[in-house]
Amino acid sequence: MAADLARHVGVTAKAAGKWLNAENLPGAPKMAKLAQLLGVRVEWLAWGAGESPQIERPAPAKPNQREHPELLSLSVWDESTPLDDDEVAVPFLREVELAAGSGRFSIEETQDSSLRFGKRSLRQNGVQFDKARCVTVRGNSMMPVLRDGAVVGVNTGKSSFSDVVDGDLYAISHNGLLRVKQVYRLPMGIRLRSFNRDEHPDEDYSFKDIQDQQISILGHVFWWAMFAK
């Protein structure tokens, strides 16, 4: 199926295979082609957003159906679609304000939104199925690698400072705020680094700062995806 999909959309079979295995997401132009092919909205195909995925489109010409009959077997899903045996539904983490105006937040797991990953993809990245979570990146601090609204996959099984690999991306709780940063270990603490260092310089925290500001590692980022803009 990957080869057929690749031919229709205009990519390599390897790239199409990564889409089908939930290892990567297509960019905006290819996502638009897939949405048109399947007759669904782009936002629904990417994130399952919206109540009705179907859009009106002309019936495909019969010659095209004969030319690509296998593409008609592609299926779409939403939150109510049962998981296949080789799939895992990975929930999202989000910030929740504890009290109006208090400025304090807690990080909770949303029950109404998830992304599907292939079990094989998680195994290849050393992620236990029940330890995978997704996080939405906000702001421009991780530009140009991660734009505002990008989604990252987080392995919560690697949530100790002793697990830190210098320079890798981690999801962090900072006084209840959800952040995604490069993390470096320092002799007396840690350094948080943004890709957009012109606007967001390095942040160094001592072990006392870590305790006082309630800085904790939620997990190691093993996957990310976003639309091209």
C-alpha positions as MATLAB code, in Angstrom:
seq = 'MAADLARHVGVTAKAAGKWLNAENLPGAPKMAKLAQLLGVRVEWLAWGAGESPQIERPAPAKPNQREHPELLSLSVWDESTPLDDDEVAVPFLREVELAAGSGRFSIEETQDSSLRFGKRSLRQNGVQFDKARCVTVRGNSMMPVLRDGAVVGVNTGKSSFSDVVDGDLYAISHNGLLRVKQVYRLPMGIRLRSFNRDEHPDEDYSFKDIQDQQISILGHVFWWAMFAK';
ca = [
       0.000    0.000    0.000;
       2.882    2.403    0.735;
       4.121    2.186   -2.863;
       0.655    2.864   -4.265;
       0.109    5.781   -1.897;
       3.541    7.189   -2.739;
       2.828    7.070   -6.458;
      -0.488    8.840   -6.071;
       0.778   11.619   -3.765;
       4.198   12.017   -5.388;
       6.610   10.913   -2.656;
       8.942    7.988   -2.075;
       7.601    4.693   -0.802;
       9.791    5.121    2.278;
       8.154    8.461    3.109;
       4.669    7.037    2.601;
       5.568    4.070    4.794;
       6.528    6.415    7.628;
       3.122    8.099    7.340;
       1.314    4.784    7.514;
       3.402    3.656   10.502;
       2.820    6.972   12.342;
       6.562    7.680   12.323;
       6.101   11.030   10.599;
       3.428   13.380    9.291;
       3.314   14.785    5.752;
       3.856   18.485    5.194;
       0.996   20.802    4.359;
       0.943   20.272    0.541;
       1.030   16.470    0.825;
      -1.470   16.494    3.678;
      -3.830   18.497    1.456;
      -3.473   15.897   -1.306;
      -4.222   13.077    1.123;
      -7.248   14.897    2.505;
      -8.575   15.455   -1.019;
      -7.995   11.808   -1.885;
      -9.866   10.569    1.195;
     -12.591   13.210    1.087;
     -11.898   14.596    4.554;
     -10.861   17.916    6.004;
      -7.139   18.553    6.451;
      -7.461   19.408   10.152;
      -9.430   16.232   10.768;
      -6.923   14.063    8.916;
      -4.014   15.553   10.868;
      -5.420   15.689   14.396;
      -8.949   14.265   14.334;
     -10.300   17.766   14.955;
     -13.935   18.540   14.204;
     -17.138   16.554   14.475;
     -17.682   15.688   10.817;
     -14.609   14.651    8.839;
     -16.358   14.337    5.507;
     -16.325   17.123    2.934;
     -18.255   17.353   -0.259;
     -16.270   16.520   -3.359;
     -17.068   15.346   -6.862;
     -17.172   11.584   -7.336;
     -13.808   10.396   -8.697;
     -13.787    9.558  -12.370;
     -14.166    5.882  -13.117;
     -10.858    5.629  -15.039;
      -9.020    6.860  -11.933;
     -10.807    4.300   -9.797;
      -9.692    1.539  -12.121;
      -6.172    2.951  -12.198;
      -5.868    3.146   -8.372;
      -8.449    0.695   -6.949;
      -6.263   -0.064   -3.948;
      -6.428    3.555   -2.753;
     -10.153    3.222   -2.166;
      -9.399    0.854    0.707;
      -7.690    3.593    2.753;
      -9.648    4.386    5.888;
      -9.931    7.359    8.229;
     -10.529    7.368   11.963;
     -11.651    9.531   14.831;
     -11.678    9.174   18.609;
     -14.535    6.668   18.475;
     -12.827    4.334   15.980;
     -11.548    1.141   17.667;
      -7.793    0.700   17.752;
      -6.164   -1.877   15.525;
      -4.069   -4.556   17.229;
      -0.854   -2.812   16.163;
      -1.910    0.679   17.328;
      -1.688    2.667   20.554;
      -3.725    5.786   21.384;
      -1.350    8.284   22.970;
      -3.069   10.958   25.132;
      -2.100   14.619   25.399;
      -0.703   16.491   28.384;
      -1.958   20.040   28.964;
      -1.743   22.922   31.405;
      -4.748   23.506   33.625;
      -5.059   26.722   35.664;
      -5.721   25.800   39.274;
      -7.535   28.976   40.296;
      -8.610   32.042   38.360;
      -5.982   34.731   38.626;
      -3.657   32.685   40.802;
      -1.069   32.241   38.082;
      -0.581   28.633   39.118;
      -0.972   25.684   36.802;
      -1.079   21.935   36.975;
      -0.243   19.519   34.174;
      -2.985   17.006   33.541;
      -3.778   14.354   30.978;
      -6.635   15.186   28.649;
      -9.203   12.443   28.260;
     -10.762   13.615   24.994;
      -7.825   13.903   22.610;
      -5.119   11.519   21.447;
      -2.879   10.575   18.544;
      -2.388    7.070   17.176;
       1.060    5.518   16.991;
       2.134    2.182   15.621;
       3.402   -0.149   18.327;
       6.419   -0.928   16.137;
       7.360    2.768   16.011;
       7.233    3.058   19.789;
       9.288   -0.091   20.247;
      11.927    1.186   17.827;
      12.229    4.339   19.936;
      12.438    2.412   23.215;
       9.090    3.734   24.454;
       6.800    1.594   26.579;
       3.255    1.936   25.294;
       1.839    3.204   28.592;
       4.652    5.759   28.957;
       3.948    7.683   25.726;
       2.270   11.089   25.875;
       1.856   14.010   23.473;
       2.465   17.697   24.162;
       1.604   20.798   22.128;
       4.437   23.339   21.850;
       3.450   26.968   22.371;
       5.376   30.134   21.511;
       8.358   30.820   19.264;
      11.199   29.793   21.566;
      11.873   26.575   19.660;
      11.706   28.093   16.179;
      12.625   27.172   13.491;
      12.601   23.475   14.466;
       9.328   23.530   16.413;
       6.773   26.172   15.504;
       3.936   27.325   17.691;
       1.370   24.526   17.677;
       3.798   21.709   16.861;
       3.104   18.391   18.589;
       5.810   16.278   20.218;
       5.761   12.716   21.494;
       7.173   12.313   25.004;
       8.575    9.208   26.680;
       7.611    9.688   30.330;
       9.682    6.626   31.208;
      12.744    8.895   31.002;
      11.853   11.573   33.533;
      14.901   11.699   35.789;
      17.666   14.298   35.628;
      20.075   11.364   35.681;
      18.550   10.218   32.359;
      19.347   13.501   30.621;
      21.388   13.298   27.420;
      22.955   16.727   26.901;
      21.294   18.608   24.058;
      18.276   16.315   23.693;
      14.744   17.694   23.860;
      12.656   17.190   26.992;
       9.179   18.150   28.143;
       9.472   20.041   31.423;
       7.149   21.193   34.159;
       8.331   24.586   35.433;
       6.133   25.823   38.279;
       3.334   23.944   36.544;
       4.068   25.469   33.122;
       4.535   23.030   30.277;
       7.764   23.668   28.354;
       9.829   21.868   25.718;
      13.568   22.629   25.823;
      17.006   21.276   25.163;
      18.459   20.229   28.500;
      22.115   20.188   29.568;
      23.528   18.981   32.849;
      25.798   21.421   34.687;
      28.092   20.696   37.663;
      25.724   22.588   39.967;
      22.404   22.283   38.148;
      20.916   22.310   34.639;
      20.725   24.538   31.571;
      17.559   24.952   29.499;
      18.188   26.029   25.922;
      15.854   27.244   23.189;
      16.541   26.955   19.484;
      15.563   30.627   19.107;
      18.406   31.881   21.266;
      18.236   35.442   19.900;
      14.943   36.007   21.705;
      15.246   33.324   24.363;
      18.723   33.108   25.932;
      19.943   30.132   27.942;
      18.432   29.614   31.386;
      20.711   28.183   34.078;
      19.242   26.792   37.281;
      21.031   25.569   40.376;
      19.837   22.533   42.287;
      18.238   24.925   44.779;
      16.461   26.738   41.942;
      15.191   23.398   40.658;
      13.642   22.697   44.041;
      12.343   26.222   44.684;
      10.830   26.651   41.208;
       9.497   23.097   41.046;
      11.317   22.177   37.859;
      10.853   18.573   36.846;
      11.361   16.552   33.693;
       8.174   15.022   32.321;
       9.935   12.957   29.712;
      12.238   12.690   26.702;
      10.975   13.893   23.296;
      11.183   11.016   20.817;
       9.003   12.363   17.975;
       7.585   15.618   16.644;
       5.436   16.832   13.776;
       4.063   20.086   12.432;
       2.693   21.664    9.290;
       4.896   23.767    7.034;
       3.949   27.455    6.975;
];
